[in-house]
Coordinates of C-alpha atoms in Angstrom, one line a residue:
M206 CA 38.5 -43.1 21.4
S207 CA 40.1 -39.7 21.8
D208 CA 38.4 -38.5 18.6
A209 CA 34.9 -39.7 19.5
E210 CA 32.2 -37.1 19.1
L211 CA 29.4 -39.1 20.6
V212 CA 29.4 -41.9 23.2
L213 CA 26.3 -44.1 23.9
R214 CA 26.4 -46.3 27.0
S215 CA 23.9 -49.0 28.0
T216 CA 23.8 -52.0 30.2
R217 CA 22.3 -53.9 27.2
V218 CA 23.9 -53.4 23.8
I219 CA 23.1 -55.9 21.1
T220 CA 26.4 -56.7 19.2
P221 CA 27.3 -59.5 16.8
E222 CA 29.0 -61.2 19.7
G223 CA 25.9 -61.0 21.9
T224 CA 24.2 -58.7 24.4
R225 CA 26.5 -56.9 26.9
A226 CA 27.0 -53.8 28.8
A227 CA 29.1 -51.5 26.6
T228 CA 30.2 -48.1 25.5
V229 CA 29.8 -47.3 21.8
T230 CA 31.8 -44.5 20.3
V231 CA 30.8 -42.6 17.2
S232 CA 32.7 -40.2 14.9
A233 CA 31.6 -38.6 11.7
G234 CA 28.4 -40.8 11.7
T235 CA 30.3 -44.1 12.0
I236 CA 30.7 -46.5 14.9
T237 CA 34.4 -46.4 15.8
A238 CA 34.5 -48.8 18.7
V239 CA 32.5 -51.0 21.1
L240 CA 34.2 -50.8 24.4
P241 CA 33.8 -52.0 28.0
Y242 CA 30.9 -50.3 29.8
D243 CA 33.1 -48.4 32.3
T244 CA 35.5 -47.0 29.7
A245 CA 36.3 -43.3 30.4
V246 CA 34.6 -40.8 28.2
P247 CA 36.8 -38.1 26.6
A248 CA 35.9 -34.6 27.8
A249 CA 35.2 -33.4 24.2
A250 CA 32.6 -36.2 23.5
R251 CA 28.9 -36.0 24.3
L252 CA 27.7 -38.9 26.5
E253 CA 24.2 -40.4 26.1
D254 CA 23.7 -42.7 29.0
L255 CA 20.8 -45.0 28.1
G256 CA 20.7 -46.8 31.4
D257 CA 19.0 -50.2 31.1
H258 CA 17.3 -49.4 27.8
V259 CA 18.5 -51.7 25.0
L260 CA 20.7 -50.3 22.3
L261 CA 20.2 -52.2 19.1
P262 CA 21.1 -51.5 15.4
G263 CA 18.6 -49.6 13.4
L264 CA 16.2 -51.9 11.6
V265 CA 16.5 -52.4 7.8
D266 CA 13.1 -52.9 6.1
T267 CA 13.6 -54.2 2.6
H268 CA 9.9 -54.3 1.7
V269 CA 8.0 -51.0 1.8
H270 CA 5.5 -49.5 -0.6
V271 CA 5.8 -45.7 -0.3
N272 CA 3.6 -45.0 -3.4
D273 CA 5.2 -41.6 -4.0
P274 CA 4.8 -39.9 -6.5
G275 CA 1.5 -40.6 -8.2
R276 CA -0.4 -42.1 -5.3
T277 CA 0.9 -39.8 -2.6
E278 CA -2.6 -39.6 -1.1
W279 CA -2.0 -43.3 -0.1
E280 CA 1.5 -42.7 1.4
G281 CA 4.5 -40.5 0.8
F282 CA 8.2 -40.4 1.7
W283 CA 7.7 -37.8 4.4
T284 CA 5.0 -39.8 6.3
A285 CA 6.4 -43.3 5.6
T286 CA 9.9 -42.5 6.8
R287 CA 8.5 -40.7 9.9
A288 CA 6.6 -43.8 10.7
A289 CA 9.6 -46.0 10.1
A290 CA 11.8 -43.8 12.3
A291 CA 9.2 -43.9 15.1
G292 CA 9.4 -47.7 15.0
G293 CA 13.2 -47.9 15.1
I294 CA 13.7 -48.5 11.3
T295 CA 16.6 -46.5 9.9
T296 CA 16.8 -47.9 6.4
L297 CA 14.1 -48.9 3.9
I298 CA 14.1 -50.1 0.4
D299 CA 11.1 -48.9 -1.6
M300 CA 9.1 -51.2 -3.9
P301 CA 8.8 -50.3 -7.6
L302 CA 5.0 -50.4 -7.8
N303 CA 2.0 -48.4 -6.5
S304 CA 3.9 -45.2 -7.4
L305 CA 3.3 -43.5 -10.8
P306 CA 5.5 -44.0 -12.6
P307 CA 6.6 -47.4 -11.4
T308 CA 10.4 -47.9 -11.0
T309 CA 10.8 -49.9 -14.3
T310 CA 13.2 -47.6 -16.2
V311 CA 16.2 -45.4 -15.3
D312 CA 14.2 -42.3 -16.0
H313 CA 11.4 -43.5 -13.6
L314 CA 14.1 -44.3 -11.0
R315 CA 15.4 -40.7 -11.3
T316 CA 11.9 -39.4 -10.9
K317 CA 11.4 -41.4 -7.7
Q318 CA 14.8 -40.3 -6.3
A319 CA 14.0 -36.7 -6.9
V320 CA 10.8 -36.9 -5.0
A321 CA 12.4 -38.7 -2.1
R322 CA 15.5 -36.6 -1.7
D323 CA 14.3 -33.9 0.6
K324 CA 11.6 -35.8 2.3
A325 CA 13.4 -38.9 3.8
H326 CA 13.8 -39.0 7.6
I327 CA 15.8 -42.2 7.2
D328 CA 18.0 -43.7 4.5
V329 CA 16.1 -44.9 1.4
G330 CA 17.0 -47.2 -1.5
F331 CA 15.0 -48.6 -4.4
W332 CA 14.1 -51.9 -6.0
G333 CA 13.5 -52.0 -9.8
G334 CA 10.6 -53.8 -11.4
A335 CA 10.6 -56.7 -13.9
L336 CA 7.8 -56.5 -16.4
P337 CA 6.9 -58.5 -19.5
D338 CA 8.3 -55.8 -21.8
N339 CA 11.2 -54.2 -19.9
V340 CA 14.0 -56.8 -20.1
K341 CA 16.1 -54.3 -21.9
D342 CA 15.8 -51.9 -19.0
L343 CA 17.0 -54.4 -16.3
R344 CA 20.8 -54.0 -16.7
P345 CA 20.6 -50.2 -17.0
L346 CA 18.6 -50.1 -13.8
H347 CA 21.1 -52.4 -12.1
D348 CA 23.9 -50.1 -13.2
A349 CA 22.0 -47.1 -11.9
G350 CA 22.0 -48.6 -8.4
V351 CA 18.7 -50.4 -7.8
F352 CA 19.0 -53.2 -5.2
G353 CA 17.4 -55.9 -7.4
F354 CA 14.1 -56.4 -9.2
K355 CA 10.6 -57.3 -8.2
A356 CA 8.2 -59.4 -10.2
F357 CA 4.7 -60.7 -9.7
L358 CA 3.7 -64.2 -10.9
S359 CA 0.0 -63.3 -10.5
P360 CA -1.8 -59.9 -11.1
S361 CA -0.4 -57.2 -9.0
G362 CA -3.6 -55.2 -8.4
V363 CA -2.4 -52.2 -10.5
E364 CA -2.6 -52.2 -14.2
E365 CA 0.7 -50.4 -14.8
F366 CA 2.7 -53.3 -13.2
P367 CA 1.6 -56.6 -15.1
H368 CA 2.7 -60.0 -13.9
L369 CA 5.1 -62.4 -15.6
D370 CA 4.1 -65.7 -17.1
Q371 CA 6.7 -68.5 -16.9
D372 CA 8.3 -67.7 -20.2
Q373 CA 8.6 -64.1 -19.3
L374 CA 10.0 -65.0 -15.9
A375 CA 12.6 -67.1 -17.6
R376 CA 13.7 -64.3 -19.9
S377 CA 13.9 -61.7 -17.1
L378 CA 15.6 -64.1 -14.7
A379 CA 18.2 -65.1 -17.4
E380 CA 19.0 -61.4 -18.0
I381 CA 19.3 -60.7 -14.2
A382 CA 21.4 -63.8 -13.7
G383 CA 23.8 -62.5 -16.4
F384 CA 24.9 -59.8 -14.0
D385 CA 24.3 -61.8 -10.8
G386 CA 21.4 -59.5 -9.8
L387 CA 18.6 -60.5 -7.4
L388 CA 15.0 -61.2 -8.4
I389 CA 12.4 -60.8 -5.6
V390 CA 9.1 -62.4 -6.3
H391 CA 5.5 -62.2 -5.3
A392 CA 4.9 -65.9 -5.7
E393 CA 1.2 -66.9 -6.2
D394 CA 0.2 -69.0 -9.1
P395 CA -2.6 -67.3 -11.2
H396 CA -4.1 -70.6 -12.3
H397 CA -4.6 -71.8 -8.8
L398 CA -6.1 -68.4 -7.8
A399 CA -8.5 -68.5 -10.8
A400 CA -9.6 -72.0 -9.8
A401 CA -10.2 -71.1 -6.2
P402 CA -13.8 -70.1 -5.0
Q403 CA -14.4 -66.4 -5.5
H404 CA -17.4 -65.5 -3.4
G405 CA -16.6 -61.9 -2.5
G406 CA -18.4 -60.2 0.4
P407 CA -17.4 -59.5 4.0
R408 CA -16.6 -63.1 5.3
Y409 CA -12.9 -63.5 5.9
A410 CA -13.2 -67.3 5.5
D411 CA -14.3 -66.7 1.9
F412 CA -11.4 -64.4 1.2
L413 CA -9.0 -66.9 2.7
A414 CA -10.4 -69.7 0.5
S415 CA -9.8 -67.5 -2.5
R416 CA -6.0 -67.3 -1.9
P417 CA -5.2 -71.0 -1.1
R418 CA -1.8 -72.2 0.1
D419 CA -1.3 -74.3 -3.0
A420 CA -1.2 -71.1 -5.1
E421 CA 1.9 -70.0 -3.1
D422 CA 3.4 -73.5 -3.1
T423 CA 3.1 -74.0 -6.9
A424 CA 4.5 -70.6 -7.7
I425 CA 7.5 -71.1 -5.3
A426 CA 8.2 -74.6 -6.8
A427 CA 8.3 -73.0 -10.3
L428 CA 10.5 -70.2 -9.2
I429 CA 12.9 -72.6 -7.5
G430 CA 13.0 -74.6 -10.8
Q431 CA 13.9 -71.5 -12.8
A432 CA 16.6 -70.5 -10.3
R433 CA 18.1 -74.0 -10.3
R434 CA 18.3 -74.1 -14.1
L435 CA 19.9 -70.6 -14.4
D436 CA 21.9 -70.6 -11.1
A437 CA 20.1 -67.4 -10.4
R438 CA 19.6 -65.6 -7.1
V439 CA 15.9 -65.4 -6.1
H440 CA 14.0 -64.2 -3.0
V441 CA 10.5 -65.2 -2.0
L442 CA 8.5 -62.2 -0.8
H443 CA 6.1 -62.3 2.1
L444 CA 5.8 -66.0 2.6
S445 CA 2.6 -67.0 4.3
S446 CA 2.2 -70.7 3.5
G447 CA 3.9 -73.1 5.8
D448 CA 3.4 -75.8 3.3
A449 CA 6.1 -74.3 1.0
L450 CA 8.8 -74.7 3.6
P451 CA 9.8 -78.3 2.7
L452 CA 10.3 -77.2 -0.9
I453 CA 12.5 -74.3 0.2
R454 CA 14.6 -76.5 2.6
A455 CA 15.2 -79.1 -0.1
A456 CA 16.2 -76.4 -2.6
R457 CA 18.7 -74.9 -0.2
A458 CA 20.1 -78.3 0.6
E459 CA 21.0 -78.8 -3.1
G460 CA 22.5 -75.4 -3.5
V461 CA 19.7 -73.3 -5.1
R462 CA 20.3 -69.7 -4.2
V463 CA 16.9 -68.9 -2.7
T464 CA 16.2 -66.7 0.3
V465 CA 12.8 -66.1 2.0
E466 CA 11.1 -63.4 4.1
T467 CA 7.9 -63.3 6.1
C468 CA 6.0 -60.4 7.7
P469 CA 4.9 -59.3 11.2
H470 CA 1.2 -59.8 10.3
Y471 CA 1.8 -63.4 9.4
L472 CA 3.7 -63.9 12.7
T473 CA 1.3 -62.1 15.0
L474 CA -2.2 -62.2 13.6
T475 CA -4.3 -65.3 12.8
A476 CA -7.2 -66.0 10.5
E477 CA -9.3 -67.2 13.4
E478 CA -9.3 -63.7 14.9
V479 CA -10.1 -61.6 11.8
P480 CA -13.6 -60.1 12.1
D481 CA -15.8 -60.3 9.0
G482 CA -15.8 -57.1 7.1
A483 CA -12.5 -56.0 8.7
S484 CA -10.4 -55.4 5.6
E485 CA -7.7 -53.6 7.5
F486 CA -6.5 -57.3 7.9
K487 CA -6.6 -58.0 4.1
C488 CA -3.3 -58.7 2.4
C489 CA -2.1 -61.0 -0.4
P490 CA -1.1 -63.7 0.4
P491 CA -3.5 -63.7 3.3
I492 CA -3.1 -64.0 7.0
R493 CA -3.6 -67.7 7.6
E494 CA -4.5 -70.0 10.6
A495 CA -2.7 -70.3 13.9
A496 CA -1.3 -73.7 13.1
N497 CA 0.2 -72.3 9.9
Q498 CA 1.7 -69.4 12.0
D499 CA 3.5 -72.0 14.2
L500 CA 5.2 -73.4 11.1
L501 CA 6.5 -69.9 10.1
W502 CA 7.9 -69.4 13.6
A503 CA 9.6 -72.8 13.5
A504 CA 11.1 -71.9 10.1
L505 CA 12.5 -68.6 11.5
A506 CA 14.0 -70.5 14.4
D507 CA 15.8 -73.0 12.1
G508 CA 16.8 -70.4 9.5
T509 CA 14.6 -71.6 6.6
I510 CA 13.0 -68.1 6.7
D511 CA 15.8 -65.5 6.6
C512 CA 14.2 -62.3 7.6
V513 CA 11.1 -60.3 8.7
V514 CA 9.9 -57.2 6.8
T515 CA 6.7 -55.2 6.9
D516 CA 5.4 -55.2 3.3
H517 CA 4.0 -51.8 4.4
S518 CA 1.3 -51.3 1.7
P519 CA -1.1 -48.5 2.6
S520 CA -4.1 -47.0 0.9
T521 CA -6.6 -44.3 1.6
A522 CA -9.2 -45.4 4.1
D523 CA -12.1 -45.5 1.6
L524 CA -10.4 -48.3 -0.3
K525 CA -10.6 -50.5 2.8
T526 CA -14.2 -51.5 2.1
A527 CA -16.1 -54.2 4.0
D528 CA -16.0 -56.5 0.9
F529 CA -12.8 -58.5 1.0
A530 CA -12.9 -59.1 -2.8
T531 CA -12.8 -55.4 -3.7
A532 CA -10.9 -53.9 -0.7
W533 CA -7.3 -52.8 -1.2
G534 CA -5.0 -55.5 0.0
G535 CA -2.2 -54.2 2.2
I536 CA -1.3 -53.8 5.9
S537 CA 0.5 -50.7 7.2
G538 CA 3.1 -51.8 9.7
L539 CA 6.2 -49.6 9.6
Q540 CA 5.8 -48.0 13.0
L541 CA 4.7 -51.1 14.8
S542 CA 6.7 -53.9 13.3
L543 CA 9.4 -54.1 15.9
S544 CA 7.0 -54.1 18.8
A545 CA 4.6 -56.6 17.1
V546 CA 7.3 -59.1 16.4
W547 CA 9.0 -58.7 19.8
T548 CA 5.7 -59.2 21.6
Q549 CA 5.1 -62.6 19.9
A550 CA 8.8 -63.5 19.9
R551 CA 9.2 -63.1 23.7
R552 CA 6.0 -65.2 24.2
R553 CA 7.6 -68.0 22.1
G554 CA 10.9 -67.9 23.9
H555 CA 13.0 -65.9 21.4
T556 CA 15.3 -63.1 22.3
L557 CA 15.9 -59.6 21.1
E558 CA 19.1 -60.9 19.5
D559 CA 16.9 -63.1 17.3
V560 CA 14.7 -60.2 16.4
V561 CA 17.7 -58.1 15.4
R562 CA 19.0 -60.9 13.3
W563 CA 15.7 -61.2 11.4
M564 CA 14.9 -57.5 11.1
S565 CA 18.3 -55.8 10.8
T566 CA 21.3 -58.1 10.2
R567 CA 19.8 -60.4 7.6
T568 CA 17.8 -57.7 5.8
A569 CA 21.0 -55.6 5.5
A570 CA 22.7 -58.7 4.0
L571 CA 19.8 -59.3 1.6
A572 CA 20.2 -55.7 0.2
G573 CA 24.0 -56.0 0.2
L574 CA 24.3 -53.3 2.8
D575 CA 25.9 -55.4 5.5
A576 CA 29.2 -53.5 5.3
R577 CA 27.3 -50.4 6.5
K578 CA 24.1 -51.5 8.2
G579 CA 22.7 -54.2 10.4
A580 CA 25.1 -54.4 13.3
I581 CA 26.6 -52.4 16.2
A582 CA 30.3 -52.9 15.2
P583 CA 33.2 -50.7 14.2
G584 CA 32.9 -49.3 10.7
R585 CA 29.1 -49.6 10.5
D586 CA 26.8 -46.5 10.2
A587 CA 25.9 -45.2 13.7
D588 CA 22.2 -46.2 13.2
F589 CA 20.5 -47.2 16.4
A590 CA 17.2 -47.8 18.0
V591 CA 16.8 -47.5 21.8
L592 CA 14.2 -49.8 23.1
A593 CA 12.4 -50.3 26.4
P594 CA 11.6 -54.0 25.8
D595 CA 9.5 -54.6 28.9
E596 CA 7.3 -51.5 28.6
T597 CA 3.9 -51.9 26.9
F598 CA 1.6 -49.6 25.0
T599 CA -1.8 -50.0 23.4
V600 CA -2.0 -49.1 19.7
D601 CA -4.0 -46.0 19.1
P602 CA -4.4 -45.2 15.4
A603 CA -4.3 -41.5 16.2
G604 CA -0.7 -41.9 17.3
L605 CA 0.5 -43.4 14.0
Q606 CA 2.7 -41.4 11.6
H607 CA 1.8 -43.1 8.3
R608 CA -0.5 -41.0 6.1
N609 CA -3.8 -43.0 6.4
R610 CA -4.1 -44.3 10.0
V611 CA -5.7 -47.6 9.3
T612 CA -4.1 -50.5 11.2
A613 CA -4.8 -54.1 11.9
Y614 CA -3.2 -53.6 15.3
A615 CA -5.7 -51.1 16.7
G616 CA -6.4 -51.7 20.4
R617 CA -3.6 -54.3 20.8
T618 CA -1.2 -54.1 23.7
L619 CA 2.4 -54.6 22.5
Y620 CA 5.7 -54.9 24.3
G621 CA 8.6 -52.8 23.3
V622 CA 8.6 -49.0 23.3
V623 CA 11.0 -47.3 21.0
K624 CA 12.5 -44.4 23.0
S625 CA 14.7 -42.9 20.3
T626 CA 16.1 -43.6 16.9
W627 CA 19.5 -42.5 15.6
L628 CA 20.7 -42.1 12.0
R629 CA 24.5 -41.9 11.5
G630 CA 25.0 -40.5 15.0
E631 CA 22.1 -38.0 15.0
R632 CA 19.0 -38.6 17.0
I633 CA 16.1 -38.2 14.5
V634 CA 13.2 -39.0 16.9
A635 CA 12.8 -39.1 20.6
D636 CA 9.6 -39.6 22.6
G637 CA 7.5 -38.6 19.5
A638 CA 9.5 -35.5 18.6
F639 CA 11.1 -35.5 15.1
T640 CA 14.0 -33.6 13.6
E641 CA 13.8 -32.3 10.0
P642 CA 14.6 -35.0 7.4
K643 CA 18.2 -36.2 7.6
G644 CA 18.0 -39.4 5.4
S645 CA 20.2 -40.1 2.4
L646 CA 19.4 -41.9 -0.9
L647 CA 21.1 -45.3 -1.1
T648 CA 22.3 -47.2 -4.2
R649 CA 23.4 -50.8 -4.4
P650 CA 27.0 -51.2 -3.4
R651 CA 29.3 -51.8 -6.3

C-alpha cells in the first residue's frame, strides 16, 4: 500500500466477495488492493472518505446508440458520455447504426473513432455491423478491434442498415463463428410483424398489438437453431417477451452458446401505464404488460437473463410524434438506468450486489472486458460509482445530460443518487460538476 496514490474508504464496498467495509487503494489508475476498513493510510496518499455511501464498480453499458457522426443532432459522444457518467456508467459500447456512416467497414470504424476520441467523458468501445452485403468486412472489423457484430432480423428503421434474412444470417454467422466472434441480434421476425394488425395512431394498445411477442419468440428460436448448427456465440438484444424464456433455458441446457440482455424500461415500466400519444415510451420490441415484466424479473433472478443495458436510442424531440406508428422508437436511459433498476429491484427484494452483477460484472464479461472492468478487485481499472442508495429524486428532464431531453421517466421518483463517478482513479463528475473528457477508446482484448 505504500505506493498508493489514492485511497477510497467506505462502510459499504461492493466486491466480488460481497459488500463490506473496506479501504480501496489505487495507483496509476488501477486498483491495487482491497483492504480492511481501518487500514492506515500512507501520508503520501489522498484519502476520500465516502462514509456510508456505497462504492460500487463503474457500470458497463454494452448497448448504446450515440449516433455520432451523421445524426449528431440526435445525440453525440460529448452529451451521451456526460449522461452516462452522471448515472455511474464508466464504459459504453456504441452500436453500429444510426450514425452515418454505420460501423460496417474498417474505414467507417476509423471515422467513428476519430469523432469520439476527444469527446468521450468515459471509456468507449464499438460494435461492428453485419449487413447482407458485408460478410467480407467482418473479419477485418474483428481484427480492428470491434467487440462483436450487430444484426437485425427485421427492418432496423434506417435504410443504411438493412436486416438479414435467414440465409444471410447463416452466412454472416458462419463467418463470425470462424473466428469465434460474437453476433448480437435484434430478434423480431419480419413475417410475424407484417401479419400483425397495423392501425397506427396514438393508442398504445394498437402499437403493442403491432409488435407481438411471437415475433420475438420465432426469431429467437431461429437464431438458437443457427447457433446450435454452427456452434456460434450469439446474444439476444433487449429481450421483452417472457414467452421466449423457456426456449432460451432449453438451449442453454443443451450447450448452445446464447446470452441474453434486457433493459431498464422493460423492468420498470408497463404497458398498462403508458398514456396514449406518449411516444417517449415507444421502443421496439415494446414495453409489455406487468405480468410479462414479472417473468423478466424471475429470469434475471435465476440467471436466464444475463444482464441489463439501456439500449439508449435518442432522437430529436420532433420525431417523437403522437402517432406510435410513425414516431421514432427509442428510449433515452443512460443517466437514469442505475436508479431506475435499483428502485424496482429493492421493491422486489433484490440487492445492490444483484444490480452490480447485472449492470457491471456480466456486461463487462459479455464484452470480454472482465480482466479490466466490472469489479472492485486488484488489477481492475479504478472505475467507480458512489451511490446514496436510500436517497430519492424526482426526474426533471431539464436536469438530464443527453442532447434531447425527452424521457419516459419524467416525474418519477427514483431511489439511488449517484454522488460521484470515477474513471481510472480520477473523479469525472461529482454533484453535477464535470471534468473535461478523460475517456479512452477501447478495442476488443486480443
